[in-house]
Amino acid sequence: MAKNLIEVEHVKKYFPIHKGLLNRVVGNVKAVDDVSITIREGETFGLVGESGCGKSTLGRVILRLQNATAGAVKFNGRDIHSMGSKELNKMREEMQIIFQDPFGSLNPRFLVKDIIGEPLKVHTKMSASQIEKRVIELMELVGLDASRRNRYPHEFSGGQRQRIGIARAIALNPKFIVADEAVSALDVSVQSQVINLLMKLQREMGLTFLFIAHGLNVVRHISDRVGVMYLGKMVEVGETETLYANPLHPYTAALLSAIPKPTPTKKRNRIVLQGDVPSPANPPSGCRFHPRCPFAQEKCSQVEPALTEVLPGRQVACHYPIGVEGGSDLNSLK
Amino acid sequence: MAEKLLEIRNLTTAFMSENGFVKATDRISLNIEKGQTLCLVGESGSGKSVTSLSIMRLIDYAGGSILEGNIRFNGDDLATKEQDQMRSIRGNKIAMIFQDPMSALNPVFTVGEQIAESLRLHQNKSHSEAWKEAIELLRLVGIPAPEMRAKQYPHELSGGMCQRVVIAVALACKPELLIADEPTTALDVTVQAQILELLMKLKEELGMAILLITHDMGVAAEVADHIAVMYAGSIVEQGTVEEIFSNPSHPYTVGLLQSIPGFEGKRGNELYTIKGTIPGLGNLPKGCRFNPRCPHVMDKCRQVEPGDIQIGAEHSTKCWLYEDKDRNGVSVSGGIGGNANG
């Protein structure tokens, strides 16, 4: 088995809520609450969940774009959250991010060659002509016409801009890339082009991806393993195929059943969840999913379930996981 | 066959630009029968929203104008109506739901007031009557504790709740046609499932027709009776939902279905892609507008634009591959799936 590249250990990220004249802290939004995951070298780890569940915050904390409230993130065994700024800067060459919005994430006043070349300027001692050569290489690698390097971002379409963002992210040959909703803003036909590009780059450069998305189909296609988040907690982790085929957590099951499928003839049993995601400032007691869970029992509102390995390679945080002995039964819903 | 509610013929809507008129929709024709759901699918910039704004005649306010064609609603042509006349139809007989529920509601009025407003305007109800009915509507769209919620402002509700309120506003006057422009795009999948289920339930109960605009083929498959696929301002294929999904014929429809990840093919395999990008409406290619991206392009495609070709009782496509009515020797399936010969 490949070694672990990223080890996230009990990471918490709280955002304080200030109120009143004295700006006292009256509470915390627990965006990420005690999450532990490992990402293996060369794999794509998909992170799914509804908006506000903390998946983007987790991605940012892993890169230390935001400091964790507690916990450690180890990159190749070294904790990036206890590093000094010099050491961290060096580390940043190894890890990059691709953002969701292909319009907001590129500086409109920079030429495309300067956008792609900027990490090289910051982190390497390459000369201007060397950088330009590398930019041409990178643009060709991501399928952009390199002769357009002296243009501004607004002259490119959404899909092309996302390619610019990708070229910038791979400029330093990083090991690890966080793709935060990298294809969500794109149309289907363009989306498939960008997904193919990401998978090609992974094969050629041996990249490790943390792929954050709310599009469950996309995550299934690209990920080796998937983690499902709900209200700041990791509720289920497993190999993509087994997780999609047999979800253990009722939330995962509901999420998967909610995907509209392009097959009009098949009628499926859909678990329609009631209500909305509760506020992460004031999460429910016990299991955070229990007010919306169709299988909730008394224990669920009192005791918080821990993420435990119930089947080989399958971790779930549920007292009564689906399809496990003594657990919940999907057929009982009919 | 059911009665026709909306009949669009050769609708061309254009925007003035520096280089003359740019046609956002080009001679499109559509039918919606009473109580049916038509899904208009296509990628951004294909003219879906312009079509819906044209039906509502809101296009006049968006800088566009209808150059030709008719929009017959219950036999009445909306394309030539004055705006005052439209005002009594909009929100009354035809209602619309927009993509972003947060910006569709007025932040300085309570949600109850916003529902009551359209009842007072269109149905001359008194304040107290309208308020009572607003609460009933909130209950109908599945908002718990409607008496309390009616007094709240949009920012106090979640995105899914706001979309329910927008639906309640649209339903207030029991419209015959509901136009929903990407009603679930801004929502999470679990909330999307709730909203789609609600729309389908209300459609049954109230017997209204729905024109649903979406870019998600999955959503279309779940709710549509008929589907029309738009590409660069033109409807390239339309038919019943079963026909479109089991027997897609236009290469663009086939490509669109193939590009959906997790639909066909194994995980991790390369996804099918339609090469290139949608052309700008200002410089459409000569002949078929899909020809530069089409894997089956022929000489004729580059010269002459195809018209609607009937390939089934309720299935038509704009593609020269189907010119020969028997469809002999035509294979869309070669390499890209789809079962054109079936």
XYZ file of C-alpha atoms in Angstrom:
676
model
C 0.000 0.000 0.000
C 1.178 3.483 -0.793
C 2.435 5.499 2.144
C 0.421 8.266 3.716
C 1.212 11.676 2.306
C -1.205 13.710 4.400
C -2.212 12.811 7.928
C -4.903 14.976 9.446
C -5.113 14.386 13.181
C -8.025 15.641 15.277
C -8.191 18.934 13.430
C -10.598 21.543 14.731
C -11.375 24.884 13.197
C -13.656 27.181 15.174
C -14.665 30.655 14.087
C -15.526 32.799 17.108
C -18.812 34.713 17.130
C -18.397 38.217 18.519
C -21.291 40.168 19.911
C -22.083 43.285 21.836
C -20.258 46.481 22.635
C -17.211 44.775 24.070
C -17.014 42.332 21.204
C -17.074 39.404 23.577
C -16.866 35.921 22.148
C -20.296 34.437 22.718
C -19.833 31.186 20.881
C -18.069 29.375 18.103
C -19.017 28.245 14.657
C -17.544 24.782 14.653
C -16.716 24.569 10.959
C -14.455 21.562 11.363
C -14.803 19.613 14.566
C -12.302 16.890 15.342
C -11.653 15.444 11.907
C -8.979 12.849 11.220
C -8.200 11.513 7.763
C -5.224 10.194 5.888
C -4.525 10.708 2.217
C -2.197 8.243 0.518
C 0.441 9.178 -1.963
C -0.849 9.217 -5.543
C -4.518 8.819 -4.715
C -7.475 11.114 -5.145
C -9.426 11.628 -1.975
C -12.892 12.976 -2.615
C -14.581 15.125 -0.005
C -18.331 15.550 -0.302
C -21.059 17.165 1.733
C -23.646 19.912 1.523
C -22.770 23.593 1.633
C -21.702 24.700 5.077
C -20.510 21.269 6.185
C -16.903 22.454 6.474
C -15.337 20.704 3.502
C -13.703 23.825 2.063
C -12.506 24.919 5.510
C -10.906 21.514 5.992
C -9.158 21.873 2.628
C -7.826 25.275 3.607
C -6.690 24.099 7.024
C -4.839 21.185 5.427
C -2.855 23.698 3.352
C -2.589 26.027 6.358
C -4.267 28.798 4.427
C -6.119 29.026 7.701
C -4.682 28.070 11.052
C -6.288 25.177 12.877
C -7.830 25.788 16.298
C -6.447 22.448 17.434
C -4.915 19.343 15.914
C -2.129 18.598 13.478
C -1.751 18.199 9.738
C 1.276 16.146 8.787
C 2.705 16.370 5.315
C 5.202 13.558 4.780
C 5.307 13.135 8.543
C 6.006 16.783 9.385
C 3.365 18.899 11.083
C 2.768 21.978 8.939
C 0.822 23.710 11.676
C 3.839 23.934 13.973
C 6.258 25.143 11.300
C 7.892 28.535 11.213
C 7.144 30.815 8.305
C 10.402 30.086 6.458
C 9.937 26.367 6.640
C 6.274 26.736 5.695
C 7.146 28.808 2.644
C 9.437 26.050 1.440
C 6.642 23.577 2.081
C 4.190 25.540 -0.026
C 6.051 24.512 -3.164
C 4.816 21.006 -2.519
C 1.159 21.824 -2.094
C -1.125 23.937 -4.217
C -4.794 24.736 -4.616
C -7.206 25.113 -7.540
C -10.185 27.307 -6.765
C -13.802 27.034 -7.747
C -14.421 30.330 -9.414
C -12.444 30.644 -12.633
C -13.388 34.315 -12.737
C -12.553 35.410 -9.202
C -9.347 33.449 -8.748
C -7.302 35.112 -11.496
C -6.068 38.671 -11.198
C -7.695 40.568 -14.085
C -4.754 42.983 -14.351
C -2.117 40.293 -14.819
C -1.198 38.784 -18.145
C -1.783 35.056 -18.282
C 1.951 34.393 -18.467
C 2.461 36.396 -15.263
C -0.319 34.527 -13.484
C 1.138 31.145 -14.380
C 4.704 32.343 -13.854
C 4.144 33.924 -10.461
C 4.812 30.823 -8.330
C 8.050 30.352 -10.276
C 9.051 33.936 -9.556
C 8.320 33.549 -5.846
C 9.802 30.143 -5.226
C 12.611 29.670 -7.755
C 15.575 31.663 -8.982
C 14.660 31.222 -12.631
C 15.416 34.074 -15.019
C 12.636 35.826 -16.898
C 13.370 33.912 -20.087
C 13.464 30.588 -18.235
C 10.124 31.384 -16.656
C 8.638 32.251 -20.031
C 9.859 28.948 -21.433
C 8.328 27.055 -18.547
C 5.034 28.974 -18.921
C 4.838 27.914 -22.572
C 5.473 24.318 -21.511
C 2.782 24.507 -18.849
C 0.214 26.075 -21.144
C 0.732 23.333 -23.696
C 0.489 20.728 -20.969
C -2.941 21.925 -19.876
C -4.172 22.329 -23.435
C -3.987 26.087 -23.852
C -2.684 27.870 -26.916
C 0.689 29.173 -25.687
C 0.666 31.984 -28.213
C -2.085 33.583 -26.132
C 0.177 33.992 -23.095
C 0.323 37.766 -23.504
C -3.400 38.157 -23.023
C -5.558 38.947 -20.013
C -7.862 36.456 -18.247
C -11.052 38.107 -19.516
C -10.146 37.035 -23.028
C -10.546 33.373 -22.040
C -13.659 31.254 -21.515
C -14.563 29.676 -18.159
C -13.040 26.312 -19.043
C -9.875 27.931 -20.343
C -9.543 30.028 -17.193
C -9.819 26.921 -15.093
C -6.960 25.514 -17.166
C -4.937 28.645 -16.352
C -5.615 28.016 -12.651
C -4.472 24.426 -13.093
C -1.302 25.479 -14.925
C -0.501 27.853 -12.060
C -1.073 25.106 -9.516
C 1.246 22.606 -11.208
C 3.960 25.134 -12.095
C 6.234 24.071 -9.231
C 5.684 20.334 -9.676
C 3.845 19.980 -6.387
C 3.085 16.648 -4.760
C -0.319 17.559 -3.421
C -3.147 19.628 -4.860
C -6.405 20.636 -3.236
C -9.070 21.060 -5.907
C -11.813 23.038 -4.201
C -14.925 22.658 -6.379
C -12.599 22.945 -9.359
C -15.175 21.857 -11.930
C -18.428 22.875 -10.238
C -18.835 26.154 -12.087
C -18.363 24.612 -15.534
C -20.865 23.312 -18.069
C -21.090 19.548 -18.514
C -19.198 19.382 -21.791
C -16.405 21.620 -20.478
C -16.447 19.891 -17.096
C -15.615 16.545 -18.670
C -12.664 18.120 -20.505
C -11.240 19.527 -17.254
C -11.808 16.264 -15.356
C -9.919 14.388 -18.069
C -7.099 16.929 -17.817
C -6.831 16.544 -14.031
C -6.716 12.752 -14.348
C -4.088 12.947 -17.078
C -1.900 15.251 -14.966
C -2.246 12.924 -12.010
C -1.025 9.974 -14.071
C 1.859 11.894 -15.600
C 3.057 13.791 -12.537
C 2.129 11.361 -9.770
C -0.041 13.977 -8.069
C -2.106 13.445 -4.957
C -5.472 15.183 -4.987
C -7.902 16.270 -2.346
C -10.959 16.747 -4.513
C -13.634 18.802 -2.796
C -17.012 18.902 -4.525
C -20.704 18.742 -3.959
C -21.260 17.030 -7.299
C -21.408 13.415 -6.212
C -21.176 11.984 -9.727
C -17.985 13.877 -10.424
C -16.454 12.719 -7.144
C -17.337 9.132 -7.883
C -15.673 9.340 -11.242
C -12.380 10.825 -10.119
C -11.806 9.600 -6.538
C -10.161 6.485 -5.158
C -11.532 7.049 -1.694
C -14.305 9.312 -0.492
C -15.012 11.076 2.798
C -18.496 12.338 3.590
C -18.825 15.352 5.881
C -21.853 16.569 7.771
C -21.853 19.657 9.962
C -18.116 19.717 10.617
C -17.773 15.989 11.215
C -16.496 13.218 9.017
C -19.356 10.719 9.039
C -18.085 8.104 6.625
C -14.865 7.218 4.807
C -14.368 4.393 2.353
C -13.267 3.171 -1.058
C -15.318 4.942 -3.711
C -16.964 1.920 -5.261
C -18.005 0.207 -2.053
C -19.142 3.459 -0.473
C -21.342 4.351 -3.443
C -22.678 0.809 -3.732
C -23.343 0.214 -0.037
C -23.384 3.378 2.036
C -23.193 2.652 5.751
C -24.218 6.007 7.170
C -27.886 7.010 6.705
C -26.727 10.479 5.629
C -24.543 9.043 2.872
C -27.463 6.892 1.761
C -29.769 9.916 1.645
C -27.194 12.015 -0.200
C -26.646 9.329 -2.824
C -30.328 8.698 -3.293
C -30.884 12.408 -3.905
C -28.702 12.531 -7.038
C -30.960 12.928 -10.063
C -29.970 10.195 -12.501
C -30.280 10.533 -16.257
C -32.306 7.335 -16.548
C -35.994 8.267 -16.742
C -37.305 4.718 -16.775
C -35.850 3.588 -13.471
C -37.816 4.692 -10.452
C -35.758 4.648 -7.327
C -36.492 4.628 -3.660
C -35.436 8.049 -2.606
C -34.797 8.989 0.989
C -35.962 12.597 1.083
C -34.459 14.229 4.146
C -36.685 16.536 6.090
C -35.583 19.996 7.094
C -32.291 21.756 6.581
C -28.767 21.396 7.845
C -28.706 22.813 11.414
C -26.441 25.723 12.241
C -22.849 24.727 12.988
C -22.831 27.326 15.776
C -25.302 25.265 17.727
C -25.149 21.664 16.542
C -27.607 19.074 17.892
C -26.558 16.896 20.809
C -25.327 13.368 20.295
C -25.105 12.420 16.652
C -25.381 15.650 14.651
C -27.534 13.993 12.042
C -30.123 12.569 14.433
C -32.872 15.224 13.987
C -33.011 14.433 10.255
C -32.152 10.740 10.402
C -34.942 8.319 9.469
C -33.387 5.650 11.693
C -32.652 7.766 14.772
C -33.098 6.054 18.120
C -32.818 7.322 21.646
C -29.115 6.671 21.942
C -28.428 8.862 18.890
C -29.599 12.038 20.600
C -27.432 11.403 23.647
C -24.165 9.798 22.660
C -22.001 11.105 19.869
C -20.795 8.234 17.676
C -17.071 8.059 16.924
C -15.662 7.360 13.468
C -14.824 3.654 13.713
C -13.785 0.994 11.261
C -16.765 -1.352 11.007
C -15.705 -3.164 7.840
C -12.186 -3.400 6.403
C -11.331 0.032 4.969
C -14.757 1.422 5.852
C -15.071 3.914 8.663
C -18.413 5.266 9.779
C -19.628 7.445 12.630
C -23.020 5.927 13.348
C -24.474 3.826 16.151
C -26.646 1.851 13.765
C -24.893 1.714 10.390
C -26.882 0.393 7.424
C -26.386 -3.224 6.454
C -24.234 -4.061 9.467
C -25.468 -6.526 12.057
C -27.638 -4.741 14.613
C -27.745 -1.677 12.360
C -30.409 0.097 10.314
C -32.290 -1.486 7.452
C -33.063 0.592 4.364
C -35.971 -1.705 3.498
C -37.719 -0.774 6.728
C -38.409 2.683 5.243
C -40.852 1.521 2.603
C -53.697 14.323 -27.328
C -54.075 16.865 -24.599
C -54.979 20.459 -25.226
C -52.179 22.825 -26.136
C -51.519 25.471 -23.513
C -48.510 27.194 -24.992
C -47.522 27.111 -28.625
C -44.339 28.850 -29.706
C -43.700 29.181 -33.430
C -40.468 30.437 -34.993
C -39.602 32.640 -32.064
C -36.561 34.774 -32.739
C -35.344 37.015 -29.960
C -32.377 39.257 -30.516
C -30.197 41.744 -28.722
C -28.747 44.802 -30.379
C -24.966 44.860 -30.390
C -22.277 46.883 -32.112
C -22.426 44.515 -35.051
C -26.185 44.515 -35.459
C -28.700 42.092 -34.017
C -27.425 39.002 -32.249
C -30.033 36.282 -32.235
C -30.199 34.656 -28.815
C -32.948 32.323 -29.953
C -33.296 31.503 -33.616
C -36.677 30.366 -34.934
C -37.512 28.073 -32.057
C -40.808 26.189 -31.865
C -42.199 24.528 -28.767
C -45.474 23.118 -27.487
C -46.579 22.668 -23.928
C -49.759 20.764 -23.249
C -51.982 21.361 -20.235
C -50.632 19.720 -17.112
C -47.401 18.606 -18.770
C -43.789 19.299 -17.905
C -41.412 20.401 -20.614
C -37.721 20.572 -19.789
C -35.521 22.912 -21.752
C -31.952 21.686 -21.391
C -28.690 23.087 -22.654
C -25.447 24.660 -21.542
C -24.932 28.250 -20.498
C -25.445 30.695 -23.321
C -27.666 28.381 -25.307
C -30.691 30.671 -25.021
C -32.771 28.824 -22.428
C -33.368 31.794 -20.195
C -33.983 34.147 -23.109
C -36.754 31.795 -24.226
C -38.421 31.970 -20.839
C -38.016 35.735 -20.590
C -39.530 36.064 -24.053
C -42.610 34.105 -23.008
C -43.009 36.414 -20.025
C -42.166 39.381 -22.254
C -39.668 40.416 -19.616
C -37.151 40.361 -22.432
C -38.258 43.901 -23.302
C -36.767 45.036 -20.004
C -33.600 43.012 -20.468
C -32.659 44.851 -23.642
C -33.842 42.236 -26.088
C -36.628 42.261 -28.605
C -38.750 39.678 -30.328
C -38.019 39.919 -34.044
C -40.460 37.347 -35.320
C -42.662 34.466 -34.287
C -45.722 33.863 -32.148
C -46.152 32.812 -28.564
C -49.700 31.528 -28.340
C -50.920 31.065 -24.808
C -54.424 29.611 -24.810
C -54.652 30.865 -28.380
C -53.669 34.444 -27.483
C -50.458 35.767 -29.016
C -48.234 37.105 -26.245
C -45.539 38.292 -28.643
C -47.607 41.253 -29.794
C -49.281 42.178 -26.502
C -48.785 45.557 -24.865
C -46.941 45.568 -21.558
C -50.115 46.647 -19.654
C -51.913 43.606 -20.962
C -48.941 41.432 -20.051
C -49.053 42.759 -16.522
C -52.374 41.052 -15.906
C -51.028 37.771 -17.278
C -47.643 37.756 -15.577
C -47.857 36.382 -12.070
C -51.502 35.550 -12.659
C -51.755 33.050 -15.500
C -48.039 32.526 -16.037
C -45.720 32.639 -13.064
C -41.994 32.321 -12.854
C -39.435 30.964 -10.394
C -35.872 32.152 -10.654
C -32.575 30.479 -9.979
C -31.392 32.340 -6.932
C -34.105 32.401 -4.269
C -32.211 34.828 -2.072
C -32.155 37.583 -4.677
C -35.629 36.842 -6.039
C -37.205 37.947 -2.763
C -37.297 41.523 -1.540
C -35.168 41.731 1.623
C -37.183 44.544 3.230
C -40.599 42.850 3.184
C -41.718 39.839 5.177
C -42.248 36.712 3.124
C -45.973 36.675 3.975
C -46.335 40.195 2.617
C -44.610 39.217 -0.628
C -47.031 36.356 -1.196
C -50.055 38.455 -0.225
C -49.000 41.204 -2.623
C -49.676 39.206 -5.750
C -53.059 38.080 -4.379
C -54.073 41.679 -3.712
C -52.849 42.843 -7.112
C -54.295 40.141 -9.301
C -57.294 38.923 -7.392
C -58.398 42.083 -5.567
C -58.321 40.380 -2.212
C -58.428 42.430 0.976
C -55.377 42.649 3.206
C -56.638 40.173 5.772
C -57.912 37.700 3.180
C -54.632 37.825 1.278
C -52.629 37.340 4.473
C -54.696 34.315 5.422
C -54.237 32.803 2.026
C -50.500 33.517 2.131
C -50.256 31.402 5.271
C -52.170 28.597 3.561
C -49.778 28.785 0.617
C -46.783 28.549 2.928
C -48.346 25.452 4.427
C -48.946 24.057 0.934
C -45.271 24.367 0.002
C -44.280 22.547 3.162
C -43.020 25.277 5.449
C -43.464 24.301 9.092
C -45.102 26.848 11.438
C -46.349 29.076 8.577
C -47.990 31.643 10.900
C -44.587 32.387 12.410
C -42.624 32.133 9.159
C -44.948 34.523 7.313
C -43.774 37.322 9.587
C -40.104 36.653 8.954
C -37.786 38.278 6.442
C -35.966 36.371 3.682
C -32.607 36.519 5.489
C -34.091 34.574 8.387
C -34.802 31.585 6.132
C -32.435 29.059 4.586
C -31.941 28.747 0.826
C -34.321 25.816 0.528
C -36.980 27.631 2.583
C -36.601 30.752 0.435
C -37.098 28.704 -2.709
C -40.297 27.319 -1.166
C -41.438 30.877 -0.509
C -40.666 31.836 -4.126
C -42.744 28.862 -5.240
C -45.564 29.995 -2.944
C -45.457 33.472 -4.520
C -45.586 31.908 -7.974
C -48.496 29.646 -7.043
C -50.504 32.364 -5.314
C -52.794 33.002 -8.277
C -52.949 29.367 -9.383
C -51.166 29.904 -12.692
C -51.808 27.646 -15.656
C -48.143 27.708 -16.570
C -45.210 27.816 -14.197
C -41.840 28.698 -15.651
C -39.015 27.517 -13.435
C -35.601 28.801 -14.512
C -32.971 26.556 -12.905
C -34.993 26.383 -9.680
C -32.635 23.985 -7.918
C -29.230 24.936 -9.279
C -28.281 27.047 -6.264
C -29.400 24.349 -3.806
C -27.748 21.276 -2.315
C -28.743 17.873 -3.663
C -30.818 16.873 -0.655
C -32.723 20.165 -0.797
C -32.959 19.866 -4.575
C -34.669 16.510 -4.114
C -37.170 18.127 -1.712
C -37.959 20.991 -4.108
C -38.353 18.767 -7.171
C -40.643 16.476 -5.248
C -42.689 19.480 -4.120
C -42.987 20.837 -7.675
C -44.174 17.480 -8.984
C -46.686 17.121 -6.175
C -48.085 20.615 -6.752
C -48.261 20.024 -10.484
C -50.486 17.000 -9.858
C -52.642 18.791 -7.309
C -53.118 22.033 -9.205
C -52.998 20.623 -12.727
C -50.632 23.272 -14.008
C -48.066 22.919 -16.756
C -44.397 23.469 -16.019
C -41.629 24.752 -18.238
C -38.494 23.736 -16.390
C -35.182 25.123 -17.517
C -32.146 23.189 -16.421
C -28.651 22.267 -17.466
C -28.820 19.021 -15.497
C -29.870 16.046 -17.603
C -30.488 14.127 -14.374
C -33.106 16.633 -13.211
C -34.718 16.588 -16.657
C -34.922 12.798 -16.621
C -36.695 12.820 -13.284
C -39.409 15.366 -13.886
C -39.964 15.895 -17.607
C -42.663 14.576 -19.901
C -41.023 16.207 -22.898
C -37.512 17.493 -23.419
C -36.153 20.118 -25.775
C -32.383 20.363 -26.153
C -30.997 23.790 -26.982
C -27.667 24.567 -28.530
C -26.465 28.054 -29.469
C -29.937 29.535 -29.701
C -31.602 26.713 -31.552
C -33.603 23.699 -30.428
C -31.629 20.857 -31.930
C -33.747 17.985 -30.705
C -37.071 17.507 -28.984
C -39.182 14.574 -27.987
C -40.642 12.655 -25.103
C -38.337 11.987 -22.185
C -38.163 8.283 -23.003
C -37.258 8.977 -26.633
C -34.541 11.473 -25.760
C -32.847 9.242 -23.220
C -33.278 5.852 -24.868
C -32.831 7.028 -28.414
C -30.892 10.309 -28.493
C -30.290 11.239 -32.109
C -28.620 14.614 -32.420
C -24.847 14.263 -31.944
C -24.974 17.108 -29.417
C -27.579 15.360 -27.258
C -25.574 12.149 -27.474
C -22.407 14.011 -26.477
C -24.143 15.778 -23.622
C -25.425 12.489 -22.204
C -22.036 10.859 -22.634
C -20.167 13.645 -20.851
C -22.023 13.124 -17.585
C -19.599 11.493 -15.172
C -20.805 8.361 -13.482
C -23.538 7.834 -16.023
C -21.850 5.408 -18.336
C -18.415 3.924 -18.369
C -16.170 2.822 -15.584
C -14.911 5.041 -12.842
C -11.571 6.575 -13.613
C -11.897 6.054 -17.372
C -11.505 9.022 -19.607
C -14.802 10.846 -19.980
C -16.299 11.460 -23.354
C -15.820 15.063 -24.367
C -17.375 17.247 -27.010
C -14.354 18.956 -28.491
C -14.187 22.723 -28.599
C -16.573 25.194 -27.032
C -19.961 26.727 -27.756
C -19.548 29.338 -30.480
C -20.404 32.944 -29.722
C -23.875 33.883 -30.917
C -22.360 36.707 -32.931
C -20.253 34.414 -35.100
C -22.119 31.195 -35.639
C -20.598 28.806 -38.147
C -22.164 28.433 -41.565
C -24.566 25.530 -41.995
C -25.378 23.461 -38.916
C -24.321 25.403 -35.835
C -22.878 22.279 -34.242
C -20.744 21.281 -37.239
C -17.289 22.391 -35.970
C -17.702 20.188 -32.889
C -19.600 17.313 -34.438
C -17.892 13.924 -34.777
C -20.125 13.014 -37.742
C -19.783 16.196 -39.732
C -20.426 15.878 -43.476
C -19.912 18.360 -46.301
C -23.575 19.243 -46.341
C -23.462 20.210 -42.646
C -20.945 22.933 -43.410
C -23.127 24.420 -46.138
C -26.811 24.180 -45.255
C -28.510 24.469 -41.920
C -30.801 21.502 -41.270
C -34.456 22.009 -40.369
C -36.548 19.851 -38.066
C -36.591 16.271 -39.250
C -39.275 14.034 -37.797
C -37.819 10.735 -36.675
C -40.666 9.548 -34.507
C -44.247 10.403 -33.663
C -43.094 12.928 -31.081
C -39.426 13.165 -31.795
C -37.650 15.573 -34.098
C -34.040 16.499 -34.633
C -32.075 19.066 -36.606
C -29.430 16.865 -38.130
C -28.645 15.884 -41.713
C -27.798 12.353 -40.580
C -31.513 11.692 -40.403
C -32.456 13.213 -43.726
C -33.100 9.781 -45.120
C -36.365 8.923 -43.422
C -35.588 5.219 -43.097
C -32.379 6.138 -41.347
C -30.625 3.386 -43.195
C -26.885 3.442 -43.167
C -26.825 6.113 -40.504
C -24.989 5.195 -37.364
C -24.592 7.636 -34.553
C -23.596 4.774 -32.346
C -20.128 4.370 -33.863
C -17.866 4.874 -30.902
C -19.983 7.323 -28.995
C -22.802 5.123 -27.842
C -26.422 6.031 -28.396
C -28.640 3.705 -30.351
C -29.699 5.527 -33.439
C -30.530 2.460 -35.450
C -32.671 0.896 -32.784
